[in-house]
CSV table of C-alpha atoms and ligand atoms in Angstrom, one decimal:
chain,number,residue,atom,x,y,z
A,171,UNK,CA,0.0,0.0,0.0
A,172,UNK,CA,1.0,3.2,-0.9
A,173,UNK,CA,2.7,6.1,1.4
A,174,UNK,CA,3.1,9.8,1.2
A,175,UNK,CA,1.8,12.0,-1.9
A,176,UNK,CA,0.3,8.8,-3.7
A,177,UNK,CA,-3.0,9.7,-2.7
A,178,UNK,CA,-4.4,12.9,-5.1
A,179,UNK,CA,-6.5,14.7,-3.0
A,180,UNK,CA,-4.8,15.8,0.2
A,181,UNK,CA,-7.3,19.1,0.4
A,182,UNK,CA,-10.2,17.2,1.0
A,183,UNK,CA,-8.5,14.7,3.0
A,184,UNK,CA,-7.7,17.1,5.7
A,185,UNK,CA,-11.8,17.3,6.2
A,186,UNK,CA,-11.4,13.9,6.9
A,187,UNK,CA,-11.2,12.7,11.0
A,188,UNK,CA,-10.6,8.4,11.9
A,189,UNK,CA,-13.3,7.5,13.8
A,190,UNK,CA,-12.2,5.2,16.6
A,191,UNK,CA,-15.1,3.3,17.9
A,192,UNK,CA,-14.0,0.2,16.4
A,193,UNK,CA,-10.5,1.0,18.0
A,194,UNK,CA,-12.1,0.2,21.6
A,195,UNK,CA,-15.3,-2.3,21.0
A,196,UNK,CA,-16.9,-4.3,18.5
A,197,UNK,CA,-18.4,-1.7,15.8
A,198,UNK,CA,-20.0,-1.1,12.4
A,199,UNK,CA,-23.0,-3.1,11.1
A,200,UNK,CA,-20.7,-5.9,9.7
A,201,UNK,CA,-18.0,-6.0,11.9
A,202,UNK,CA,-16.7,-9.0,10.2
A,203,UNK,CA,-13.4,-8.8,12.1
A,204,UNK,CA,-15.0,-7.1,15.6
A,205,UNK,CA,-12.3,-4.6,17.5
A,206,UNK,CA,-9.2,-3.2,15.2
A,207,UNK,CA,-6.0,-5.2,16.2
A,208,UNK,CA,-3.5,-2.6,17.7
A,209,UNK,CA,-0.7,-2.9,14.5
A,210,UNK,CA,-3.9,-2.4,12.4
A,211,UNK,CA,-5.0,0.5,14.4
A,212,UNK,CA,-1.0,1.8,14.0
A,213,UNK,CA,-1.2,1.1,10.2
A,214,UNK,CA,-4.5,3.0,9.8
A,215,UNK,CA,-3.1,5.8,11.4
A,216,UNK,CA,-0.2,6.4,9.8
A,217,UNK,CA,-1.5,5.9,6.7
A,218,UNK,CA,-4.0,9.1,7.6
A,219,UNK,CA,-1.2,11.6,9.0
A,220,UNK,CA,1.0,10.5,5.6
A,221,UNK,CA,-2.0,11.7,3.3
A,222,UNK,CA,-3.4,14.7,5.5
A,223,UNK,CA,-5.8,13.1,7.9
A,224,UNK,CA,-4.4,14.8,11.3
A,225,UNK,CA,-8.1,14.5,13.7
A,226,UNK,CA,-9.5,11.6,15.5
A,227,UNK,CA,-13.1,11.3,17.2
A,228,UNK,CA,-13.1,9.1,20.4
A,229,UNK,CA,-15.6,8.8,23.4
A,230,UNK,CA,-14.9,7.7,27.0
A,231,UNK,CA,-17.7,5.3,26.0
A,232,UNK,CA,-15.7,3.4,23.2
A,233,UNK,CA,-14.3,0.9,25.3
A,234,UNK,CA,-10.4,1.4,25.9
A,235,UNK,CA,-10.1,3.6,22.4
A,236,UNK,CA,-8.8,6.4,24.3
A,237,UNK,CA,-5.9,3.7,25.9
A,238,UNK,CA,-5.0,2.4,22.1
A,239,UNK,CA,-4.9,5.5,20.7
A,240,UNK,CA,-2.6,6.9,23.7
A,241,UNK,CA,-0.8,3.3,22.8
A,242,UNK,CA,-0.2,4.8,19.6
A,243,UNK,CA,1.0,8.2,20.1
A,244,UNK,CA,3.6,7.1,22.5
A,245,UNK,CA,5.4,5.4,19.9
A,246,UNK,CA,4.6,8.3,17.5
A,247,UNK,CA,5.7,11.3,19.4
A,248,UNK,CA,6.5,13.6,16.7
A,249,UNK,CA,3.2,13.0,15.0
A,250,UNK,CA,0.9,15.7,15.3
A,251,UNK,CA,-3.4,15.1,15.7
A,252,UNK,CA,-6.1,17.3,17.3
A,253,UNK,CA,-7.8,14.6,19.1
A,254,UNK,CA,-12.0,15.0,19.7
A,255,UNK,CA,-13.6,12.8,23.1
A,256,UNK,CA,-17.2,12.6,24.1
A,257,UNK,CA,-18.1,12.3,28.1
A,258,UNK,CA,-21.8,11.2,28.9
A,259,UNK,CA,-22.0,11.4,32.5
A,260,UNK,CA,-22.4,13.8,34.7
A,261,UNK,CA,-20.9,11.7,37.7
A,262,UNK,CA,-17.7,12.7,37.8
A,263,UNK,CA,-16.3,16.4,37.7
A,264,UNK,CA,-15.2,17.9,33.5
A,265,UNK,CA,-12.0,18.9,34.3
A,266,UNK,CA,-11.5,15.6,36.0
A,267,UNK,CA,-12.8,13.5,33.0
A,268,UNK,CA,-10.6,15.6,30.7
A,269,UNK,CA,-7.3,15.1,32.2
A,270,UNK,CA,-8.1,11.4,32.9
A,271,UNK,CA,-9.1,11.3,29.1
A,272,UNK,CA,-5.2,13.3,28.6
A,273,UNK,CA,-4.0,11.0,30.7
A,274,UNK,CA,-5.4,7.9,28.4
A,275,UNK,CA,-4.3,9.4,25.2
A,276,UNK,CA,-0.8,10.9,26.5
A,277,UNK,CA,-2.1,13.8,25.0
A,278,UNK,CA,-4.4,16.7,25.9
A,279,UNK,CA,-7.7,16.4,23.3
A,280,UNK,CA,-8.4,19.8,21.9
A,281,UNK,CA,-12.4,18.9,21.6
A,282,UNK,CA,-14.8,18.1,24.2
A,283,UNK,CA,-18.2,17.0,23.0
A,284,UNK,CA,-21.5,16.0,25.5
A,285,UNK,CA,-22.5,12.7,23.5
A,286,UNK,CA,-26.0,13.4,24.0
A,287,UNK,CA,-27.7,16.7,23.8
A,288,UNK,CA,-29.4,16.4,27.5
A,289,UNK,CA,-26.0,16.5,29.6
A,290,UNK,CA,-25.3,19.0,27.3
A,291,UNK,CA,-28.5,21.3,28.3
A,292,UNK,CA,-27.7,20.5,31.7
A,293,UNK,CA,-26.5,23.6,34.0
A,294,UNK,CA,-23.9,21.9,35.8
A,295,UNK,CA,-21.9,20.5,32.1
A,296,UNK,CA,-22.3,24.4,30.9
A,297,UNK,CA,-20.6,25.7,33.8
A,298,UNK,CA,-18.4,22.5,34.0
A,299,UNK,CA,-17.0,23.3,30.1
A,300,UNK,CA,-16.9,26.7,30.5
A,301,UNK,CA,-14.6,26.6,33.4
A,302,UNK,CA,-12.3,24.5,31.8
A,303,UNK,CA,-12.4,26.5,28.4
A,304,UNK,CA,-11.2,29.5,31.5
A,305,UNK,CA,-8.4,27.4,32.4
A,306,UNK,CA,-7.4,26.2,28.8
A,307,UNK,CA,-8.1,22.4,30.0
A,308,UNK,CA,-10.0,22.4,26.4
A,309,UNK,CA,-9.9,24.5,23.6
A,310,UNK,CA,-13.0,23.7,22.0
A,311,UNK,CA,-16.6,21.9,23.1
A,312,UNK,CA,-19.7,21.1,22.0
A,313,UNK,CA,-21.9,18.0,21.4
A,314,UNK,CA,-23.3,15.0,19.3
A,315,UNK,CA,-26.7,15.0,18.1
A,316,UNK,CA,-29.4,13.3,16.4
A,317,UNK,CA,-31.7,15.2,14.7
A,318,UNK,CA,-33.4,18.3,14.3
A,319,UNK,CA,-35.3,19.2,17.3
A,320,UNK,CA,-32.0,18.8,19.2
A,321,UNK,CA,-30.3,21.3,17.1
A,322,UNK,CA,-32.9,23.4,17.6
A,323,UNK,CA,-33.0,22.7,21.4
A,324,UNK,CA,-29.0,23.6,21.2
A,325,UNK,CA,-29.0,26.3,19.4
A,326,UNK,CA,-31.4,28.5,21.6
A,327,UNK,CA,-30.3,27.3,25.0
A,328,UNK,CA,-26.3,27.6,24.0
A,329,UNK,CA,-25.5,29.8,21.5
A,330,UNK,CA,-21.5,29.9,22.0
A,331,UNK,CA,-21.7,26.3,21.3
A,332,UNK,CA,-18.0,25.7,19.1
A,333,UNK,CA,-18.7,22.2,17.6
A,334,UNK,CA,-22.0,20.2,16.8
A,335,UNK,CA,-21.6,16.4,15.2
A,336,UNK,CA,-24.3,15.0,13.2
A,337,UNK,CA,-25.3,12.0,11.3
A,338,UNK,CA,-25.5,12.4,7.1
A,339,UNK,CA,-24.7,10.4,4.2
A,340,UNK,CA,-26.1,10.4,0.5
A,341,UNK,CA,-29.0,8.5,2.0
A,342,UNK,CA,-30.0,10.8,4.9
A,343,UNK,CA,-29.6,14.0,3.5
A,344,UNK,CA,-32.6,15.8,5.8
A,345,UNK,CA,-30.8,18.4,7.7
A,346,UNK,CA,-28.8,19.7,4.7
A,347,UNK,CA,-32.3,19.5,2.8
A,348,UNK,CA,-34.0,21.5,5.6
A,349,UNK,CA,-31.1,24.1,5.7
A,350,UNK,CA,-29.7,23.4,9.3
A,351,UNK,CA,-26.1,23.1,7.7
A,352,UNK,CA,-26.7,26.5,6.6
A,353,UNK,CA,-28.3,27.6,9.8
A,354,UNK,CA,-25.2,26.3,12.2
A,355,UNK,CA,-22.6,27.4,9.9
A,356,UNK,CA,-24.6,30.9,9.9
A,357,UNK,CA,-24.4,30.9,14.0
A,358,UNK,CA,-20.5,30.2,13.7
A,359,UNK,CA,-21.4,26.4,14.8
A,360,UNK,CA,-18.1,24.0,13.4
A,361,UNK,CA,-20.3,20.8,12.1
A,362,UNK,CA,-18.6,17.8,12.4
A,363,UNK,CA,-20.5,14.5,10.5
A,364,UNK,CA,-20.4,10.9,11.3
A,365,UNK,CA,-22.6,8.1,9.2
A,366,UNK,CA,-21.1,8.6,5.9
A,367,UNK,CA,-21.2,5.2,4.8
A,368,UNK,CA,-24.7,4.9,7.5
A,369,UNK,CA,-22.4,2.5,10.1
A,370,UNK,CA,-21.4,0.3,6.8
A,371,UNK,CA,-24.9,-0.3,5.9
A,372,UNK,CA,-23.8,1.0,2.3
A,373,UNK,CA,-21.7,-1.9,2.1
A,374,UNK,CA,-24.2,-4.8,2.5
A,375,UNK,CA,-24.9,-7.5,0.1
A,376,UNK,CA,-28.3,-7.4,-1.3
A,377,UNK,CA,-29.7,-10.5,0.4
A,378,UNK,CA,-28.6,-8.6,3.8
A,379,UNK,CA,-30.2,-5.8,2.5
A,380,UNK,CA,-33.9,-7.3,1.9
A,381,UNK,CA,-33.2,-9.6,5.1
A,382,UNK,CA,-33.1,-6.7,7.2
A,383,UNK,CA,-33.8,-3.3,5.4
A,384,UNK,CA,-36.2,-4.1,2.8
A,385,UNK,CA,-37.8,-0.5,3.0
A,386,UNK,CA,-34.3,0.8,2.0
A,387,UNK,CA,-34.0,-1.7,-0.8
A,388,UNK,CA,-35.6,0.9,-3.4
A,389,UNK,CA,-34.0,4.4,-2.7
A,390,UNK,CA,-30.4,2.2,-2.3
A,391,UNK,CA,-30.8,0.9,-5.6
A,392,UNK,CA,-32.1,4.2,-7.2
A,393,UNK,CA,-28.8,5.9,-5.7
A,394,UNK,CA,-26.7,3.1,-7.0
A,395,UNK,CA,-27.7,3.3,-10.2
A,396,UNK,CA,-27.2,7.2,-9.9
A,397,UNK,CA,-23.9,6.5,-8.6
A,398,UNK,CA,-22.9,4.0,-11.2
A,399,UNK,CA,-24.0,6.2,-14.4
A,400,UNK,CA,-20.7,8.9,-13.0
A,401,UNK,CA,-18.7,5.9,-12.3
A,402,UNK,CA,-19.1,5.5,-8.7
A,403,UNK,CA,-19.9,2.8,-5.5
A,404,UNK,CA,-23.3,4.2,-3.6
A,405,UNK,CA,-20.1,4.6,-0.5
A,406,UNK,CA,-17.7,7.7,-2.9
A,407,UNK,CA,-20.9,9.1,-4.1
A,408,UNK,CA,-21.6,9.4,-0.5
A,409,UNK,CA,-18.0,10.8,0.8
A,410,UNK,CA,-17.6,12.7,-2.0
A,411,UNK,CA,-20.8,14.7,-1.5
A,412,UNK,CA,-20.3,15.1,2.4
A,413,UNK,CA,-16.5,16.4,1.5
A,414,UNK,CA,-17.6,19.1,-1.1
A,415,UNK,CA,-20.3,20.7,1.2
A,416,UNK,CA,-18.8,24.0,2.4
A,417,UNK,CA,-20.8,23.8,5.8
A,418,UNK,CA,-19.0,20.9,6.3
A,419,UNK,CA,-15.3,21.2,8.3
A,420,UNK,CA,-14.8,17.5,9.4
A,421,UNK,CA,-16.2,13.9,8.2
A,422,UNK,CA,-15.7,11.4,10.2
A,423,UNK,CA,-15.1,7.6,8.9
A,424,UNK,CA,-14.8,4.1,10.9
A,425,UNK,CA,-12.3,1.9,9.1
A,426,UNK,CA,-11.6,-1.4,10.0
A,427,UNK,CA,-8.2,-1.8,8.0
A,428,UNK,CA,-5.4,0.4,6.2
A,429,UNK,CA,-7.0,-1.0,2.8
A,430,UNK,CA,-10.6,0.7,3.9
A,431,UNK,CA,-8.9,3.6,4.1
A,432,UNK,CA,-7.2,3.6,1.3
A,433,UNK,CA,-10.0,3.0,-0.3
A,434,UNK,CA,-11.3,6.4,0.6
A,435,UNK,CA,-8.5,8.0,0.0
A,436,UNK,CA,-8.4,6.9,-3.8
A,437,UNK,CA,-12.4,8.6,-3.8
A,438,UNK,CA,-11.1,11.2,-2.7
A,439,UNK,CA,-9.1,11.7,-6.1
A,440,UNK,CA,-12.1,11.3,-7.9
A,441,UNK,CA,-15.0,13.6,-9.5
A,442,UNK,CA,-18.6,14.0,-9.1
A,443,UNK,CA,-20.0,16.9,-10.5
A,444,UNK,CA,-23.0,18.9,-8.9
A,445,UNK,CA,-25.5,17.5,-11.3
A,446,UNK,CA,-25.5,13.8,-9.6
A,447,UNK,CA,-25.4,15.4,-6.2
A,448,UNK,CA,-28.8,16.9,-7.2
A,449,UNK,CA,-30.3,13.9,-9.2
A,450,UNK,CA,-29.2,12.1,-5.5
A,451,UNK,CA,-31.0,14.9,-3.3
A,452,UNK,CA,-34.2,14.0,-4.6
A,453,UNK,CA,-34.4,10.5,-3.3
A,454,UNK,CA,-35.3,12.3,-0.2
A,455,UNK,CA,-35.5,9.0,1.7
A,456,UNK,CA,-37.0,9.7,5.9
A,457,UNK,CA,-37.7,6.5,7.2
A,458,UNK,CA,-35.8,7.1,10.9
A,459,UNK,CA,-36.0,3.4,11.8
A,460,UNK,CA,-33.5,2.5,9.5
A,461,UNK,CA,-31.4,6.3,9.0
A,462,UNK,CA,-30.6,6.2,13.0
A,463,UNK,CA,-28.7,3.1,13.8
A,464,UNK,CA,-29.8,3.2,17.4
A,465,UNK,CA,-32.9,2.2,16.3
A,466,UNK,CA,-31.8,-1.0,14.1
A,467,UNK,CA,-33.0,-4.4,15.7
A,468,UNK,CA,-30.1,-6.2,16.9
A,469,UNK,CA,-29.3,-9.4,15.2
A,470,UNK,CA,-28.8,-12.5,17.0
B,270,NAP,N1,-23.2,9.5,18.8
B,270,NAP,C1,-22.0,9.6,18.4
B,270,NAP,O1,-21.3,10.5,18.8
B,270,NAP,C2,-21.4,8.6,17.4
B,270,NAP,C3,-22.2,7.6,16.9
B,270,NAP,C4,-21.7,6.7,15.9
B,270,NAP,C5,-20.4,6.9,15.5
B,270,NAP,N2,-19.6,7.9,16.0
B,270,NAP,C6,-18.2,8.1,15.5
B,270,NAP,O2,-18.2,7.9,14.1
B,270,NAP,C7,-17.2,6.9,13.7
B,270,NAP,C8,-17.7,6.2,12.5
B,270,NAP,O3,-18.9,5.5,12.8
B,270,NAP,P1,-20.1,5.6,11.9
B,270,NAP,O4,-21.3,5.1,12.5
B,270,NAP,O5,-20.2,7.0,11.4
B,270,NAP,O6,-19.7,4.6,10.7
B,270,NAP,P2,-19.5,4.9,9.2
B,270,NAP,O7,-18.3,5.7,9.0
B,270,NAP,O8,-20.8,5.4,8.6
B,270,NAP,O9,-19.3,3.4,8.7
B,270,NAP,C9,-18.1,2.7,9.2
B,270,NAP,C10,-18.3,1.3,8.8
B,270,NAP,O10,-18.4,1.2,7.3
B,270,NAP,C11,-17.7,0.0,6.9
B,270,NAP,N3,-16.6,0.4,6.0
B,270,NAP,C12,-15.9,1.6,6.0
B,270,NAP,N4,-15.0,1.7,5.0
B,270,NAP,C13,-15.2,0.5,4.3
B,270,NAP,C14,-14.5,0.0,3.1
B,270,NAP,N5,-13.6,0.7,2.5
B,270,NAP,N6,-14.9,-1.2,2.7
B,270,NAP,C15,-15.9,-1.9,3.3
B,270,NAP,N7,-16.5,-1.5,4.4
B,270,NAP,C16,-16.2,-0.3,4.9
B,270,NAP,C17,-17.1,-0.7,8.1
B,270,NAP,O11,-18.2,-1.5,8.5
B,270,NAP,P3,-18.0,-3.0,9.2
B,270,NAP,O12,-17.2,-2.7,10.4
B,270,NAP,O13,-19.3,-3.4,9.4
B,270,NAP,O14,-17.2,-3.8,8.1
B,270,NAP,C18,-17.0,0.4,9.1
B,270,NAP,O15,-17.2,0.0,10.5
B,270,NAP,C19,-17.1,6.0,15.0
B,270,NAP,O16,-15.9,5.4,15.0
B,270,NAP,C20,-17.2,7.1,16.1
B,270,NAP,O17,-15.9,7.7,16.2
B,270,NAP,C21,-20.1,8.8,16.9
């Protein structure tokens, strides 16, 4: 596999942040090979930082991703990544959970985000991240969402808010349909997106497909085809829409190898002009049981 420069696109690359979940647990709706062996993890990452990805997105919740990413960056001193975690509780004091978080990753993150948007509406997180933004404990903070209303709920109770991550692929495009991208980026709001490839669903066979999605059966196949007639998987038309929205700063992708991400860093060198974003934008697909993966019956 290929090294420094051989990947085209190192400008849209740099929107690009390795998702870590599968670094800590068992992730993503295949999961063939469960948690990312440690060399694996090493190899993925310094394939990124050779082709412009410098940002990961962890979570105290992600199992011990924080410990195999501070793993990592031990042997890799010199390398240089803005690192985003997630706390969800409210047990523990924020400036604690931050430096035991710096303490994990042998490096401070830059980003704090509440992983749900009710510890971050709650009084006590506020004043908890705003005294460690006074005491430059974290630079930046914010939270992950869901959907609308809890954008909306965000955006009037905090309006300082610094970062906001969000769910969209070429599937679920309602929030840039119903202009929120526009509205956050209008409020000074940094939106980060997860889902681009909707937790690998994107990737499924066909039989796995009508097994277990057969609603999405249709709109997948219509944005295949879409994808196919500009020479594309259903997965680059998605990345390569989600990297050339301009209210977009960050994407975030789970990979379970160094060949998965190459693979998105060869899309990255291709083309997709405006036109077949468009023709995609009017599958307009809503069905939430299947675009929010929390809601997906487990399989046994
Ligand atoms: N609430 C939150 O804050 C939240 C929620 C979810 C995720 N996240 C973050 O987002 C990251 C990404 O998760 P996501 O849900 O957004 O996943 P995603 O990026 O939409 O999809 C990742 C999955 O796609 C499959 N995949 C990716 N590249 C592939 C390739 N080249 N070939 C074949 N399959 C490929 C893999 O699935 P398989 O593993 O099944 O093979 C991988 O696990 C997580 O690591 C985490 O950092 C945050």
């Amino acid at each position: 596999m290929a090294m420094k420069g051989a990947y085209k696109n190192t400008a849209r690359s740099e929107k690009l942040v390795i998702g870590s979940a599968q670094f800590g647990m068992r992730y993503g709706i295949a999961s063939a090979s469960g948690k990312v062996r440690g060399n694996e993890v090493a190899a993925i990452l310094d394939l990124a930082n050779a082709n412009g990805i410098a940002a990961m997105d962890t979570a105290k919740t992600y199992g011990n991703s924080e410990e195999v990413i501070g793993n990592y960056l031990k042997k890799r001193p010199e390398s240089s990544w803005d690192i985003i975690t997630k706390i969800s509780s409210a047990e523990k004091d924020i400036a604690a959970q931050i430096d035991d978080s710096a303490e994990k990753l042998t490096r401070r993150p830059s980003t704090l985000l509440a992983h749900s948007a009710k510890l971050y509406l709650d009084g006590w997180f506020q004043k908890g991240i705003a005294d460690a933004k006074d005491r430059q404990i974290i630079r930046k903070t914010g939270v992950s969402l869901y959907n609308e209303d809890e954008i909306n709920r965000v955006t009037r109770a905090v309006p300082g808010t610094d970062v906001v991550q969000l769910p969209m692929n070429i599937l679920d495009t309602r929030l840039h349909r119903r202009g929120l991208l526009a509205r956050l980026r209008d409020l000074g709001v940094e939106i980060h997106i997860r889902s681009a490839f909707l937790q690998g669903l994107f990737y499924l066979p066909d039989t796995a497909l009508q097994r277990r999605f057969s609603d999405a059966v249709a709109p997948l196949n219509k944005l295949k085809s879409i994808a196919a007639k500009a020479g594309l998987t259903l997965a680059e038309l998605s990345l390569l829409w989600l990297t050339s929205l301009p209210e977009i700063s960050k994407v975030i992708i789970g990979v379970d190898s160094k060949a998965q991400l190459g693979a998105h860093l060869e899309t990255l060198g291709k083309q997709a002009d405006s036109a077949v974003f468009q023709t995609a934008l009017s599958v307009r697909y809503e069905n939430e049981n299947i675009l929010n993966p929390s809601r997906w019956p487990s399989i046994s």
